[in-house]
Amino acid sequence: MAEAEPLRPIELQPQPKTVQELAAIDGKNVPERYIRKADDNGGEALDAPFPVLDVPTVDLQLLASSSSGGEELKKLRSALSSCGCFQAINHGITSAFLDTLQEVARQFFALPSEEKKKYSREIGSIEGYGNDMILSENQILDWTDRLYLVLSPEDKRTLKFWPENPESFRRILHEYSMKLPVIVEVILKAMARSLDLEENQFLQQYGGQASMHARFNFYPICPRPDLALGVKPHADGSAITLLLQDKEVEGLQVLKDDQWFSVPIIPQALLINVGDQVEIMSNGIFKSPMHRVVTNSEKERITLAVFCVPHPDQEIQPVEELINETNPRLYKKVKDYVSLFFQYYQQGRKPIEAALL
Ligand SMILES: O=C(O)CCC(=O)C(=O)O
Ligand SMILES: [Fe+2]
C-alpha cells in the first residue's frame, strides 16, 4: 500500500529500554547515546535560562468571523510570518475536556512497563508505544518515550496500538479527534484570508483526504538537562501541528533569529505551529519554525502533538497569487512530503531544502 511507505523509515536496531526505564535504573547519569556535544548548541549550555518567546495569542472565535484587515487576522499573519506559531484560545474545546485528555495520557504513561509494552511499536514502524528510532550509527537519542497513533481517517487507525488502559483512553482520544477538524478548517481559511487570498486556497491543497496523527510525548525526569535534549531540533513535516502542552512543565523552545526562546504555557490553549507544507503553500511567507525540547531534572512532562498531513497523492505548491516579480517562487511542487521528510531527516539534512527551487 503506497501510503503506508512514509511510516516505514529504516530502523537499524531496536532499543530494548524505554527512557522511562533508563531513568528508573540510574537517577544520576544519562547513557552515552543521549549526550549531546557542547558545540551542538553554539556553545550555549542546554540548561541555561533562555529568553521567553512572545507567542501571540489568537482568539479562534474572533478569527473565524474576522474579515480582511481585521485585528485577529493581522495578529495571525504577523505571528506566522515571524515565529511561525501562535497560542489558539477560544477554540471551542472545554478546559474540563482537555484536563481529562491530559489525565488519561498521564495514567497511561504511569502504567507498569509490561502493560505499556502491549502497545509497543514494531521495528521500523512509527505507530505504537516506544522510544526514539535509531536511524544512523552516530545518532544522538532523544530523552523521550512516545505513543504514536493515526487518528484519522478512522479506517486507517490501528486499534491494537490504542491503549485500553486507562479504560476511557480510546473514547477520550476519539472525542478529541472529532473536535479538531473544525479548528483546522478555521485556521487554514484564516491563514488564506490573512494574505488576502480567497479563503479556500490553503484548504484546497490540504485536501479532503488529509490525515491526523497523534504523538503523545512523555519526557521522564532527566538527571542531566545540561547534556540531553527531549527532542532534537526539527521542523514539523505537517501542514500544521496542534500541540497541547503540559499544563505545568515548560520545555519547548523555538529558534528565532538564530536564538533559542522558550515557549510559555497558556493552560488550555493549543499551540499551533506552521509545518513545512504550509511554508511551501505560502511560498515561505509563513515560517515552519525549528523547535526542540529541553529536559527537566525535577518534573516529568507530557504533551500531545497532532500532525495534520495532506494525503500523499495531494500536490503541494506555492499559491500562484503569492508569486510575483518581487516575490519569486521559492518551492517546487511536492507530493508525499512526509516520505521526502524522512529521507532527508535520516541524512541529517533539513527536509524543506528538498523542496527549494
Ligand atoms: O513536546 C513538545 O513540546 C513538542 C513536541 C514536538 O515538537 C513534536 O512532537 O513534534
Ligand atoms: Fe515538532
PDB file of C-alpha atoms and ligand atoms in Angstrom, residues 215 217 231-232 234-237 241 243 252 273 289 291-293 305 307, ligand 2:
ATOM      1  CA  ARG A 215       2.011  11.810  19.146  1.00  0.00           C
ATOM      2  CA  ASN A 217       5.359  12.778  24.132  1.00  0.00           C
ATOM      3  CA  VAL A 231      13.586  16.295  21.235  1.00  0.00           C
ATOM      4  CA  LYS A 232      16.354  17.329  18.869  1.00  0.00           C
ATOM      5  CA  HIS A 234      13.482  19.863  13.901  1.00  0.00           C
ATOM      6  CA  ALA A 235      10.685  21.462  11.919  1.00  0.00           C
ATOM      7  CA  ASP A 236       7.427  19.537  11.517  1.00  0.00           C
ATOM      8  CA  GLY A 237       6.689  17.918   8.146  1.00  0.00           C
ATOM      9  CA  THR A 241       0.605  20.924  14.079  1.00  0.00           C
ATOM     10  CA  LEU A 243       0.171  20.950  20.347  1.00  0.00           C
ATOM     11  CA  LEU A 252       9.502  23.611  24.239  1.00  0.00           C
ATOM     12  CA  ASN A 273       2.607  25.774  14.543  1.00  0.00           C
ATOM     13  CA  PRO A 289       9.784  27.024  12.917  1.00  0.00           C
ATOM     14  CA  HIS A 291      11.978  23.789  17.564  1.00  0.00           C
ATOM     15  CA  ARG A 292      13.329  21.438  20.213  1.00  0.00           C
ATOM     16  CA  VAL A 293      12.518  20.311  23.736  1.00  0.00           C
ATOM     17  CA  ALA A 305       1.089  16.812  19.244  1.00  0.00           C
ATOM     18  CA  PHE A 307       0.145  16.494  12.952  1.00  0.00           C
TER      19      PHE A 307
HETATM   20 FE    FE B   2       7.689  19.144  16.477  1.00  0.00          FE
END
